[in-house]
């Protein structure tokens, strides 16, 4: 396995960062999770646009242009002979001193890891996940804006810990006003009477690329889609619920906080959207 580390390709054993790297010390950095389907990087431009927006927002100077970054992705994939897999692209502020001042970090570090990935079983895709809501709140935009895909994932990790404690695969976090925001690492959709709903990102969600692809598919398939805030009550009484994400793809939810969702398995619209999604990625 070859890992891209600042322009060099190193083995997994040699892929190391400094203990003074501010990505390690402070989570000062950004990242993208990107899928490879049949040798193609799915939505590469969208992912790189989001990465460079995140970089600009935290004033992190990426030492590659977007085109150079795309070439680095393509080169890393071909060196690993990867046809179907998952790319983790990380840009950290780089090594500095122990203080948190980014001015003390002369150069950002760019890391590209490619791996096989299957976070949910085929059975989970068919039957849907059991999920819960958690007390951990999504930081709302005026805190650390959830639109910035930063290495600051403790908010999400604390959600994952509560999911683990509840023995479920994914959990739903709300924002501080009690509106549903998203999962620990995916966006959320609900369906009620044939209408598809997803929270607007200002509620506290990453502007998911899979979310956007599903919204486009809804339009193409003629489903009415509404981007509006909703609450756990709306989730409980929904006919269908599903999560979307690069790693998760489209995965149904069959129960939330002990309430069975619709028929208690992947609903018809969710199943149709997953089929359509799988057909556009290959
Ligand atoms: N990220 N929300 C959060 C907090 C996420 O971490 C992710 C995905 C999403 C889905 O966004 P997208 O569809 O662009 O992947 C939403 C993980 C690391 C991933 O799936 O790669």
PDB file of C-alpha atoms and ligand atoms in Angstrom:
ATOM      1  CA  UNK A   1       0.000   0.000   0.000  1.00  0.00           C
ATOM      2  CA  UNK A   2       1.524   3.380  -1.062  1.00  0.00           C
ATOM      3  CA  UNK A   3       0.655   6.528   0.809  1.00  0.00           C
ATOM      4  CA  UNK A   4       1.174  10.006  -0.651  1.00  0.00           C
ATOM      5  CA  UNK A   5       3.039  12.135   1.875  1.00  0.00           C
ATOM      6  CA  UNK A   6       3.920  15.644   0.676  1.00  0.00           C
ATOM      7  CA  UNK A   7       4.701  14.567  -2.853  1.00  0.00           C
ATOM      8  CA  UNK A   8       6.520  11.347  -1.932  1.00  0.00           C
ATOM      9  CA  UNK A   9       5.053   7.830  -1.947  1.00  0.00           C
ATOM     10  CA  UNK A  10       5.832   5.906   1.217  1.00  0.00           C
ATOM     11  CA  UNK A  11       4.795   2.584   2.682  1.00  0.00           C
ATOM     12  CA  UNK A  12       2.251   2.428   5.496  1.00  0.00           C
ATOM     13  CA  UNK A  13       5.106   1.819   7.960  1.00  0.00           C
ATOM     14  CA  UNK A  14       6.976   4.924   6.807  1.00  0.00           C
ATOM     15  CA  UNK A  15       3.893   7.170   6.663  1.00  0.00           C
ATOM     16  CA  UNK A  16       4.481   9.293   9.766  1.00  0.00           C
ATOM     17  CA  UNK A  17       3.782  12.854  10.827  1.00  0.00           C
ATOM     18  CA  UNK A  18       5.626  14.906  13.427  1.00  0.00           C
ATOM     19  CA  UNK A  19       4.334  15.033  16.998  1.00  0.00           C
ATOM     20  CA  UNK A  20       4.533  18.784  16.422  1.00  0.00           C
ATOM     21  CA  UNK A  21       2.069  18.562  13.523  1.00  0.00           C
ATOM     22  CA  UNK A  22      -0.828  20.910  14.365  1.00  0.00           C
ATOM     23  CA  UNK A  23      -3.245  18.479  12.753  1.00  0.00           C
ATOM     24  CA  UNK A  24      -2.224  16.050  15.512  1.00  0.00           C
ATOM     25  CA  UNK A  25      -1.814  18.621  18.303  1.00  0.00           C
ATOM     26  CA  UNK A  26      -4.925  20.682  17.675  1.00  0.00           C
ATOM     27  CA  UNK A  27      -6.990  19.095  14.895  1.00  0.00           C
ATOM     28  CA  UNK A  28      -5.818  22.057  12.806  1.00  0.00           C
ATOM     29  CA  UNK A  29      -6.423  20.779   9.335  1.00  0.00           C
ATOM     30  CA  UNK A  30      -9.089  19.654   6.856  1.00  0.00           C
ATOM     31  CA  UNK A  31      -9.963  16.428   5.072  1.00  0.00           C
ATOM     32  CA  UNK A  32     -12.133  14.743   2.467  1.00  0.00           C
ATOM     33  CA  UNK A  33     -13.503  11.203   2.191  1.00  0.00           C
ATOM     34  CA  UNK A  34     -13.837  10.305  -1.510  1.00  0.00           C
ATOM     35  CA  UNK A  35     -15.034   7.141  -3.265  1.00  0.00           C
ATOM     36  CA  UNK A  36     -13.467   5.331  -6.192  1.00  0.00           C
ATOM     37  CA  UNK A  37     -15.973   3.347  -8.276  1.00  0.00           C
ATOM     38  CA  UNK A  38     -14.674   1.280 -11.192  1.00  0.00           C
ATOM     39  CA  UNK A  39     -11.428   3.218 -11.205  1.00  0.00           C
ATOM     40  CA  UNK A  40     -13.159   6.617 -11.313  1.00  0.00           C
ATOM     41  CA  UNK A  41     -13.021   9.198  -8.559  1.00  0.00           C
ATOM     42  CA  UNK A  42     -16.706   9.946  -7.845  1.00  0.00           C
ATOM     43  CA  UNK A  43     -17.506  13.697  -7.706  1.00  0.00           C
ATOM     44  CA  UNK A  44     -13.786  14.604  -7.603  1.00  0.00           C
ATOM     45  CA  UNK A  45     -14.352  18.273  -8.475  1.00  0.00           C
ATOM     46  CA  UNK A  46     -17.080  18.639  -5.836  1.00  0.00           C
ATOM     47  CA  UNK A  47     -14.823  17.138  -3.163  1.00  0.00           C
ATOM     48  CA  UNK A  48     -11.845  19.295  -4.152  1.00  0.00           C
ATOM     49  CA  UNK A  49     -14.033  22.424  -4.331  1.00  0.00           C
ATOM     50  CA  UNK A  50     -15.166  21.703  -0.762  1.00  0.00           C
ATOM     51  CA  UNK A  51     -11.609  20.984   0.393  1.00  0.00           C
ATOM     52  CA  UNK A  52     -10.302  24.279  -1.018  1.00  0.00           C
ATOM     53  CA  UNK A  53     -13.272  26.159   0.457  1.00  0.00           C
ATOM     54  CA  UNK A  54     -12.514  24.618   3.867  1.00  0.00           C
ATOM     55  CA  UNK A  55      -8.847  25.597   3.417  1.00  0.00           C
ATOM     56  CA  UNK A  56      -9.719  29.178   2.523  1.00  0.00           C
ATOM     57  CA  UNK A  57     -12.108  29.468   5.441  1.00  0.00           C
ATOM     58  CA  UNK A  58      -9.382  28.520   7.966  1.00  0.00           C
ATOM     59  CA  UNK A  59      -6.651  30.351   6.027  1.00  0.00           C
ATOM     60  CA  UNK A  60      -4.756  27.139   5.351  1.00  0.00           C
ATOM     61  CA  UNK A  61      -2.511  27.437   2.312  1.00  0.00           C
ATOM     62  CA  UNK A  62      -2.595  24.156   0.351  1.00  0.00           C
ATOM     63  CA  UNK A  63       0.749  23.854  -1.503  1.00  0.00           C
ATOM     64  CA  UNK A  64      -0.936  22.276  -4.588  1.00  0.00           C
ATOM     65  CA  UNK A  65      -3.375  23.713  -7.075  1.00  0.00           C
ATOM     66  CA  UNK A  66      -6.682  21.846  -7.431  1.00  0.00           C
ATOM     67  CA  UNK A  67      -5.405  20.329 -10.696  1.00  0.00           C
ATOM     68  CA  UNK A  68      -2.165  19.196  -9.052  1.00  0.00           C
ATOM     69  CA  UNK A  69      -4.202  17.740  -6.180  1.00  0.00           C
ATOM     70  CA  UNK A  70      -6.379  15.833  -8.678  1.00  0.00           C
ATOM     71  CA  UNK A  71      -3.230  14.474 -10.361  1.00  0.00           C
ATOM     72  CA  UNK A  72      -1.893  13.387  -6.961  1.00  0.00           C
ATOM     73  CA  UNK A  73      -5.171  11.554  -6.281  1.00  0.00           C
ATOM     74  CA  UNK A  74      -5.097   9.818  -9.670  1.00  0.00           C
ATOM     75  CA  UNK A  75      -1.409   8.877  -9.257  1.00  0.00           C
ATOM     76  CA  UNK A  76      -1.988   7.494  -5.727  1.00  0.00           C
ATOM     77  CA  UNK A  77      -4.927   5.410  -6.942  1.00  0.00           C
ATOM     78  CA  UNK A  78      -2.976   3.967  -9.858  1.00  0.00           C
ATOM     79  CA  UNK A  79       0.076   3.170  -7.695  1.00  0.00           C
ATOM     80  CA  UNK A  80      -2.238   1.216  -5.392  1.00  0.00           C
ATOM     81  CA  UNK A  81      -4.025  -0.403  -8.352  1.00  0.00           C
ATOM     82  CA  UNK A  82      -7.274   0.562  -6.660  1.00  0.00           C
ATOM     83  CA  UNK A  83     -10.472   0.215  -8.685  1.00  0.00           C
ATOM     84  CA  UNK A  84     -13.085   0.310  -5.956  1.00  0.00           C
ATOM     85  CA  UNK A  85     -12.192   1.916  -2.680  1.00  0.00           C
ATOM     86  CA  UNK A  86     -12.039   4.938  -0.495  1.00  0.00           C
ATOM     87  CA  UNK A  87      -9.654   7.894  -0.481  1.00  0.00           C
ATOM     88  CA  UNK A  88      -8.837   9.820   2.688  1.00  0.00           C
ATOM     89  CA  UNK A  89      -7.293  13.140   1.691  1.00  0.00           C
ATOM     90  CA  UNK A  90      -5.858  15.154   4.601  1.00  0.00           C
ATOM     91  CA  UNK A  91      -4.261  18.603   4.652  1.00  0.00           C
ATOM     92  CA  UNK A  92      -2.882  19.558   8.060  1.00  0.00           C
ATOM     93  CA  UNK A  93      -1.420  22.901   9.105  1.00  0.00           C
ATOM     94  CA  UNK A  94       1.835  20.935   9.380  1.00  0.00           C
ATOM     95  CA  UNK A  95       4.568  20.862  12.028  1.00  0.00           C
ATOM     96  CA  UNK A  96       5.144  23.956  14.156  1.00  0.00           C
ATOM     97  CA  UNK A  97       5.962  24.566  17.780  1.00  0.00           C
ATOM     98  CA  UNK A  98       3.819  23.636  20.775  1.00  0.00           C
ATOM     99  CA  UNK A  99       1.869  26.877  20.607  1.00  0.00           C
ATOM    100  CA  UNK A 100      -1.352  26.864  18.576  1.00  0.00           C
ATOM    101  CA  UNK A 101      -0.410  29.844  16.425  1.00  0.00           C
ATOM    102  CA  UNK A 102      -0.581  28.721  12.782  1.00  0.00           C
ATOM    103  CA  UNK A 103       1.985  31.395  11.927  1.00  0.00           C
ATOM    104  CA  UNK A 104       4.561  29.005  13.457  1.00  0.00           C
ATOM    105  CA  UNK A 105       3.749  26.296  10.876  1.00  0.00           C
ATOM    106  CA  UNK A 106       5.816  27.016   7.762  1.00  0.00           C
ATOM    107  CA  UNK A 107       4.147  24.471   5.477  1.00  0.00           C
ATOM    108  CA  UNK A 108       0.928  22.457   5.298  1.00  0.00           C
ATOM    109  CA  UNK A 109       1.218  18.692   4.941  1.00  0.00           C
ATOM    110  CA  UNK A 110      -0.755  16.815   2.264  1.00  0.00           C
ATOM    111  CA  UNK A 111      -1.530  13.131   2.839  1.00  0.00           C
ATOM    112  CA  UNK A 112      -3.507  10.751   0.591  1.00  0.00           C
ATOM    113  CA  UNK A 113      -4.484   7.284   1.822  1.00  0.00           C
ATOM    114  CA  UNK A 114      -6.479   4.824  -0.285  1.00  0.00           C
ATOM    115  CA  UNK A 115      -8.140   1.765   1.245  1.00  0.00           C
ATOM    116  CA  UNK A 116     -10.888  -0.751   0.735  1.00  0.00           C
ATOM    117  CA  UNK A 117     -14.028   0.231   2.639  1.00  0.00           C
ATOM    118  CA  UNK A 118     -17.298  -1.352   3.671  1.00  0.00           C
ATOM    119  CA  UNK A 119     -18.762   0.326   6.734  1.00  0.00           C
ATOM    120  CA  UNK A 120     -22.164  -1.406   6.581  1.00  0.00           C
ATOM    121  CA  UNK A 121     -23.099  -4.977   5.593  1.00  0.00           C
ATOM    122  CA  UNK A 122     -25.375  -5.752   2.627  1.00  0.00           C
ATOM    123  CA  UNK A 123     -27.895  -6.947   5.253  1.00  0.00           C
ATOM    124  CA  UNK A 124     -27.810  -3.464   6.844  1.00  0.00           C
ATOM    125  CA  UNK A 125     -28.557  -1.899   3.447  1.00  0.00           C
ATOM    126  CA  UNK A 126     -31.536  -4.207   2.969  1.00  0.00           C
ATOM    127  CA  UNK A 127     -32.978  -4.166   6.474  1.00  0.00           C
ATOM    128  CA  UNK A 128     -31.909  -0.670   7.513  1.00  0.00           C
ATOM    129  CA  UNK A 129     -30.079   0.476  10.627  1.00  0.00           C
ATOM    130  CA  UNK A 130     -31.386   0.873  14.119  1.00  0.00           C
ATOM    131  CA  UNK A 131     -30.489   4.388  15.298  1.00  0.00           C
ATOM    132  CA  UNK A 132     -30.876   6.689  18.284  1.00  0.00           C
ATOM    133  CA  UNK A 133     -30.725  10.412  18.933  1.00  0.00           C
ATOM    134  CA  UNK A 134     -27.986  11.579  21.281  1.00  0.00           C
ATOM    135  CA  UNK A 135     -27.475  14.434  23.738  1.00  0.00           C
ATOM    136  CA  UNK A 136     -24.289  15.589  21.960  1.00  0.00           C
ATOM    137  CA  UNK A 137     -25.274  18.705  20.032  1.00  0.00           C
ATOM    138  CA  UNK A 138     -23.998  19.639  16.570  1.00  0.00           C
ATOM    139  CA  UNK A 139     -21.939  22.762  16.843  1.00  0.00           C
ATOM    140  CA  UNK A 140     -23.997  25.439  15.103  1.00  0.00           C
ATOM    141  CA  UNK A 141     -22.468  27.650  12.400  1.00  0.00           C
ATOM    142  CA  UNK A 142     -21.310  30.446  14.707  1.00  0.00           C
ATOM    143  CA  UNK A 143     -19.177  27.963  16.639  1.00  0.00           C
ATOM    144  CA  UNK A 144     -17.035  25.866  14.308  1.00  0.00           C
ATOM    145  CA  UNK A 145     -19.020  25.955  11.083  1.00  0.00           C
ATOM    146  CA  UNK A 146     -20.086  22.383  10.191  1.00  0.00           C
ATOM    147  CA  UNK A 147     -19.597  23.313   6.529  1.00  0.00           C
ATOM    148  CA  UNK A 148     -15.831  23.248   7.173  1.00  0.00           C
ATOM    149  CA  UNK A 149     -14.759  19.610   6.959  1.00  0.00           C
ATOM    150  CA  UNK A 150     -12.018  20.027   9.525  1.00  0.00           C
ATOM    151  CA  UNK A 151     -10.002  17.476  11.520  1.00  0.00           C
ATOM    152  CA  UNK A 152     -11.947  18.702  14.562  1.00  0.00           C
ATOM    153  CA  UNK A 153     -14.152  15.596  14.702  1.00  0.00           C
ATOM    154  CA  UNK A 154     -14.538  15.311  18.487  1.00  0.00           C
ATOM    155  CA  UNK A 155     -18.130  16.590  18.165  1.00  0.00           C
ATOM    156  CA  UNK A 156     -18.783  13.655  15.805  1.00  0.00           C
ATOM    157  CA  UNK A 157     -16.711  11.167  17.830  1.00  0.00           C
ATOM    158  CA  UNK A 158     -18.733  11.933  20.968  1.00  0.00           C
ATOM    159  CA  UNK A 159     -21.861  11.125  18.930  1.00  0.00           C
ATOM    160  CA  UNK A 160     -20.245   7.869  17.796  1.00  0.00           C
ATOM    161  CA  UNK A 161     -19.410   7.003  21.418  1.00  0.00           C
ATOM    162  CA  UNK A 162     -23.074   7.445  22.358  1.00  0.00           C
ATOM    163  CA  UNK A 163     -24.070   5.294  19.353  1.00  0.00           C
ATOM    164  CA  UNK A 164     -21.638   2.604  20.538  1.00  0.00           C
ATOM    165  CA  UNK A 165     -23.038   2.766  24.069  1.00  0.00           C
ATOM    166  CA  UNK A 166     -26.534   2.344  22.611  1.00  0.00           C
ATOM    167  CA  UNK A 167     -25.274  -0.565  20.502  1.00  0.00           C
ATOM    168  CA  UNK A 168     -26.312   1.037  17.202  1.00  0.00           C
ATOM    169  CA  UNK A 169     -24.449   1.774  13.974  1.00  0.00           C
ATOM    170  CA  UNK A 170     -25.166   5.490  13.649  1.00  0.00           C
ATOM    171  CA  UNK A 171     -26.741   8.205  15.764  1.00  0.00           C
ATOM    172  CA  UNK A 172     -28.596  11.433  15.071  1.00  0.00           C
ATOM    173  CA  UNK A 173     -27.420  14.736  16.517  1.00  0.00           C
ATOM    174  CA  UNK A 174     -29.582  17.785  16.988  1.00  0.00           C
ATOM    175  CA  UNK A 175     -28.517  21.404  17.068  1.00  0.00           C
ATOM    176  CA  UNK A 176     -28.858  23.610  20.145  1.00  0.00           C
ATOM    177  CA  UNK A 177     -32.431  24.572  19.151  1.00  0.00           C
ATOM    178  CA  UNK A 178     -33.492  20.915  18.989  1.00  0.00           C
ATOM    179  CA  UNK A 179     -33.676  20.606  15.217  1.00  0.00           C
ATOM    180  CA  UNK A 180     -32.246  17.432  13.617  1.00  0.00           C
ATOM    181  CA  UNK A 181     -28.816  18.209  12.113  1.00  0.00           C
ATOM    182  CA  UNK A 182     -27.146  15.051  10.792  1.00  0.00           C
ATOM    183  CA  UNK A 183     -25.479  11.772  11.755  1.00  0.00           C
ATOM    184  CA  UNK A 184     -21.979  11.455  13.165  1.00  0.00           C
ATOM    185  CA  UNK A 185     -20.570  11.167   9.651  1.00  0.00           C
ATOM    186  CA  UNK A 186     -23.491  11.368   7.260  1.00  0.00           C
ATOM    187  CA  UNK A 187     -26.472  13.531   6.318  1.00  0.00           C
ATOM    188  CA  UNK A 188     -30.056  12.588   7.090  1.00  0.00           C
ATOM    189  CA  UNK A 189     -33.246  12.505   4.971  1.00  0.00           C
ATOM    190  CA  UNK A 190     -36.838  11.667   5.964  1.00  0.00           C
ATOM    191  CA  UNK A 191     -39.817  10.900   3.737  1.00  0.00           C
ATOM    192  CA  UNK A 192     -43.440  11.633   4.662  1.00  0.00           C
ATOM    193  CA  UNK A 193     -46.403  11.134   2.321  1.00  0.00           C
ATOM    194  CA  UNK A 194     -44.088  10.890  -0.691  1.00  0.00           C
ATOM    195  CA  UNK A 195     -42.228  14.143   0.069  1.00  0.00           C
ATOM    196  CA  UNK A 196     -38.463  13.968   0.754  1.00  0.00           C
ATOM    197  CA  UNK A 197     -37.043  16.288   3.460  1.00  0.00           C
ATOM    198  CA  UNK A 198     -33.474  17.078   4.474  1.00  0.00           C
ATOM    199  CA  UNK A 199     -32.215  19.744   6.895  1.00  0.00           C
ATOM    200  CA  UNK A 200     -30.721  22.902   5.338  1.00  0.00           C
ATOM    201  CA  UNK A 201     -27.001  23.033   6.189  1.00  0.00           C
ATOM    202  CA  UNK A 202     -27.467  26.128   8.394  1.00  0.00           C
ATOM    203  CA  UNK A 203     -29.219  23.819  10.903  1.00  0.00           C
ATOM    204  CA  UNK A 204     -25.733  22.366  11.473  1.00  0.00           C
ATOM    205  CA  UNK A 205     -24.789  19.930   8.745  1.00  0.00           C
ATOM    206  CA  UNK A 206     -21.906  19.352   6.384  1.00  0.00           C
ATOM    207  CA  UNK A 207     -22.914  20.187   2.808  1.00  0.00           C
ATOM    208  CA  UNK A 208     -22.711  16.542   1.848  1.00  0.00           C
ATOM    209  CA  UNK A 209     -21.815  15.585  -1.706  1.00  0.00           C
ATOM    210  CA  UNK A 210     -23.891  12.405  -1.500  1.00  0.00           C
ATOM    211  CA  UNK A 211     -26.714  14.591  -0.088  1.00  0.00           C
ATOM    212  CA  UNK A 212     -26.440  16.802  -3.161  1.00  0.00           C
ATOM    213  CA  UNK A 213     -26.407  13.770  -5.487  1.00  0.00           C
ATOM    214  CA  UNK A 214     -29.559  12.412  -3.829  1.00  0.00           C
ATOM    215  CA  UNK A 215     -31.254  15.813  -4.106  1.00  0.00           C
ATOM    216  CA  UNK A 216     -30.485  15.802  -7.848  1.00  0.00           C
ATOM    217  CA  UNK A 217     -31.835  12.253  -8.140  1.00  0.00           C
ATOM    218  CA  UNK A 218     -35.050  13.297  -6.358  1.00  0.00           C
ATOM    219  CA  UNK A 219     -35.546  16.008  -8.976  1.00  0.00           C
ATOM    220  CA  UNK A 220     -34.763  13.574 -11.803  1.00  0.00           C
ATOM    221  CA  UNK A 221     -37.168  10.960 -10.422  1.00  0.00           C
ATOM    222  CA  UNK A 222     -39.888  13.524  -9.800  1.00  0.00           C
ATOM    223  CA  UNK A 223     -39.927  13.349  -6.009  1.00  0.00           C
ATOM    224  CA  UNK A 224     -40.763  16.599  -4.218  1.00  0.00           C
ATOM    225  CA  UNK A 225     -37.771  17.552  -2.081  1.00  0.00           C
ATOM    226  CA  UNK A 226     -37.924  20.117   0.728  1.00  0.00           C
ATOM    227  CA  UNK A 227     -34.870  21.505   2.508  1.00  0.00           C
ATOM    228  CA  UNK A 228     -36.407  22.532   5.812  1.00  0.00           C
ATOM    229  CA  UNK A 229     -35.702  22.020   9.515  1.00  0.00           C
ATOM    230  CA  UNK A 230     -37.449  19.135  11.220  1.00  0.00           C
ATOM    231  CA  UNK A 231     -37.497  17.604  14.699  1.00  0.00           C
ATOM    232  CA  UNK A 232     -37.228  14.140  16.192  1.00  0.00           C
ATOM    233  CA  UNK A 233     -41.036  13.961  16.218  1.00  0.00           C
ATOM    234  CA  UNK A 234     -40.979  14.244  12.409  1.00  0.00           C
ATOM    235  CA  UNK A 235     -38.367  11.482  12.278  1.00  0.00           C
ATOM    236  CA  UNK A 236     -40.427   9.191  14.522  1.00  0.00           C
ATOM    237  CA  UNK A 237     -43.590   9.571  12.419  1.00  0.00           C
ATOM    238  CA  UNK A 238     -41.791   9.515   9.050  1.00  0.00           C
ATOM    239  CA  UNK A 239     -42.618   6.827   6.495  1.00  0.00           C
ATOM    240  CA  UNK A 240     -38.913   6.416   5.666  1.00  0.00           C
ATOM    241  CA  UNK A 241     -35.557   7.657   7.035  1.00  0.00           C
ATOM    242  CA  UNK A 242     -32.089   7.283   5.524  1.00  0.00           C
ATOM    243  CA  UNK A 243     -28.523   8.530   5.926  1.00  0.00           C
ATOM    244  CA  UNK A 244     -26.229   9.579   3.069  1.00  0.00           C
ATOM    245  CA  UNK A 245     -22.464   9.859   2.967  1.00  0.00           C
ATOM    246  CA  UNK A 246     -19.429   8.973   0.870  1.00  0.00           C
ATOM    247  CA  UNK A 247     -18.643   6.028   3.123  1.00  0.00           C
ATOM    248  CA  UNK A 248     -22.281   5.220   4.007  1.00  0.00           C
ATOM    249  CA  UNK A 249     -23.667   5.800   0.475  1.00  0.00           C
ATOM    250  CA  UNK A 250     -27.475   5.597   1.043  1.00  0.00           C
ATOM    251  CA  UNK A 251     -28.534   3.551   4.066  1.00  0.00           C
ATOM    252  CA  UNK A 252     -32.054   3.195   5.426  1.00  0.00           C
ATOM    253  CA  UNK A 253     -32.987   3.566   9.087  1.00  0.00           C
ATOM    254  CA  UNK A 254     -35.657   1.165  10.367  1.00  0.00           C
ATOM    255  CA  UNK A 255     -35.968   2.365  13.964  1.00  0.00           C
ATOM    256  CA  UNK A 256     -35.100   5.543  15.871  1.00  0.00           C
ATOM    257  CA  UNK A 257     -35.240   5.738  19.689  1.00  0.00           C
ATOM    258  CA  UNK A 258     -37.420   2.606  19.785  1.00  0.00           C
ATOM    259  CA  UNK A 259     -39.923   3.916  17.214  1.00  0.00           C
ATOM    260  CA  UNK A 260     -40.270   1.643  14.178  1.00  0.00           C
ATOM    261  CA  UNK A 261     -39.959   3.723  11.004  1.00  0.00           C
ATOM    262  CA  UNK A 262     -42.669   2.926   8.435  1.00  0.00           C
ATOM    263  CA  UNK A 263     -42.627  -0.783   7.603  1.00  0.00           C
ATOM    264  CA  UNK A 264     -39.483  -1.343   9.700  1.00  0.00           C
ATOM    265  CA  UNK A 265     -37.182  -1.903   6.748  1.00  0.00           C
ATOM    266  CA  UNK A 266     -35.742   0.086   3.804  1.00  0.00           C
ATOM    267  CA  UNK A 267     -38.725   1.942   2.328  1.00  0.00           C
ATOM    268  CA  UNK A 268     -39.678   2.025  -1.383  1.00  0.00           C
ATOM    269  CA  UNK A 269     -38.354   5.527  -2.126  1.00  0.00           C
ATOM    270  CA  UNK A 270     -35.134   4.900  -0.181  1.00  0.00           C
ATOM    271  CA  UNK A 271     -34.639   1.634  -2.076  1.00  0.00           C
ATOM    272  CA  UNK A 272     -35.273   3.375  -5.414  1.00  0.00           C
ATOM    273  CA  UNK A 273     -32.826   6.190  -4.554  1.00  0.00           C
ATOM    274  CA  UNK A 274     -30.147   3.693  -3.522  1.00  0.00           C
ATOM    275  CA  UNK A 275     -30.612   1.783  -6.783  1.00  0.00           C
ATOM    276  CA  UNK A 276     -30.390   5.009  -8.809  1.00  0.00           C
ATOM    277  CA  UNK A 277     -27.357   6.160  -6.781  1.00  0.00           C
ATOM    278  CA  UNK A 278     -25.583   2.857  -7.422  1.00  0.00           C
ATOM    279  CA  UNK A 279     -26.347   3.212 -11.120  1.00  0.00           C
ATOM    280  CA  UNK A 280     -24.853   6.709 -11.406  1.00  0.00           C
ATOM    281  CA  UNK A 281     -21.630   5.868  -9.572  1.00  0.00           C
ATOM    282  CA  UNK A 282     -20.592   3.007 -11.848  1.00  0.00           C
TER     283      UNK A 282
HETATM  284  N1  LIG B   1     -17.673  12.159   5.965  1.00  0.00           N
HETATM  285  N2  LIG B   1     -21.668  14.873   7.640  1.00  0.00           N
HETATM  286  C1  LIG B   1     -20.493  14.573   8.218  1.00  0.00           C
HETATM  287  C2  LIG B   1     -20.225  15.102   9.591  1.00  0.00           C
HETATM  288  C3  LIG B   1     -19.523  13.779   7.531  1.00  0.00           C
HETATM  289  O1  LIG B   1     -18.348  13.494   8.110  1.00  0.00           O
HETATM  290  C4  LIG B   1     -19.855  13.281   6.254  1.00  0.00           C
HETATM  291  C5  LIG B   1     -18.939  12.361   5.463  1.00  0.00           C
HETATM  292  C6  LIG B   1     -21.108  13.613   5.703  1.00  0.00           C
HETATM  293  C7  LIG B   1     -21.493  13.152   4.309  1.00  0.00           C
HETATM  294  O2  LIG B   1     -20.850  13.991   3.380  1.00  0.00           O
HETATM  295  P1  LIG B   1     -20.426  13.451   1.953  1.00  0.00           P
HETATM  296  O3  LIG B   1     -21.684  12.914   1.290  1.00  0.00           O
HETATM  297  O4  LIG B   1     -19.838  14.628   1.209  1.00  0.00           O
HETATM  298  O5  LIG B   1     -19.418  12.364   2.199  1.00  0.00           O
HETATM  299  C8  LIG B   1     -21.983  14.403   6.398  1.00  0.00           C
HETATM  300  C9  LIG B   1     -17.139  10.811   6.043  1.00  0.00           C
HETATM  301  C10 LIG B   1     -15.743  10.897   6.438  1.00  0.00           C
HETATM  302  C11 LIG B   1     -17.233  10.050   4.740  1.00  0.00           C
HETATM  303  O6  LIG B   1     -18.290   9.508   4.494  1.00  0.00           O
HETATM  304  O7  LIG B   1     -16.228  10.004   4.018  1.00  0.00           O
END
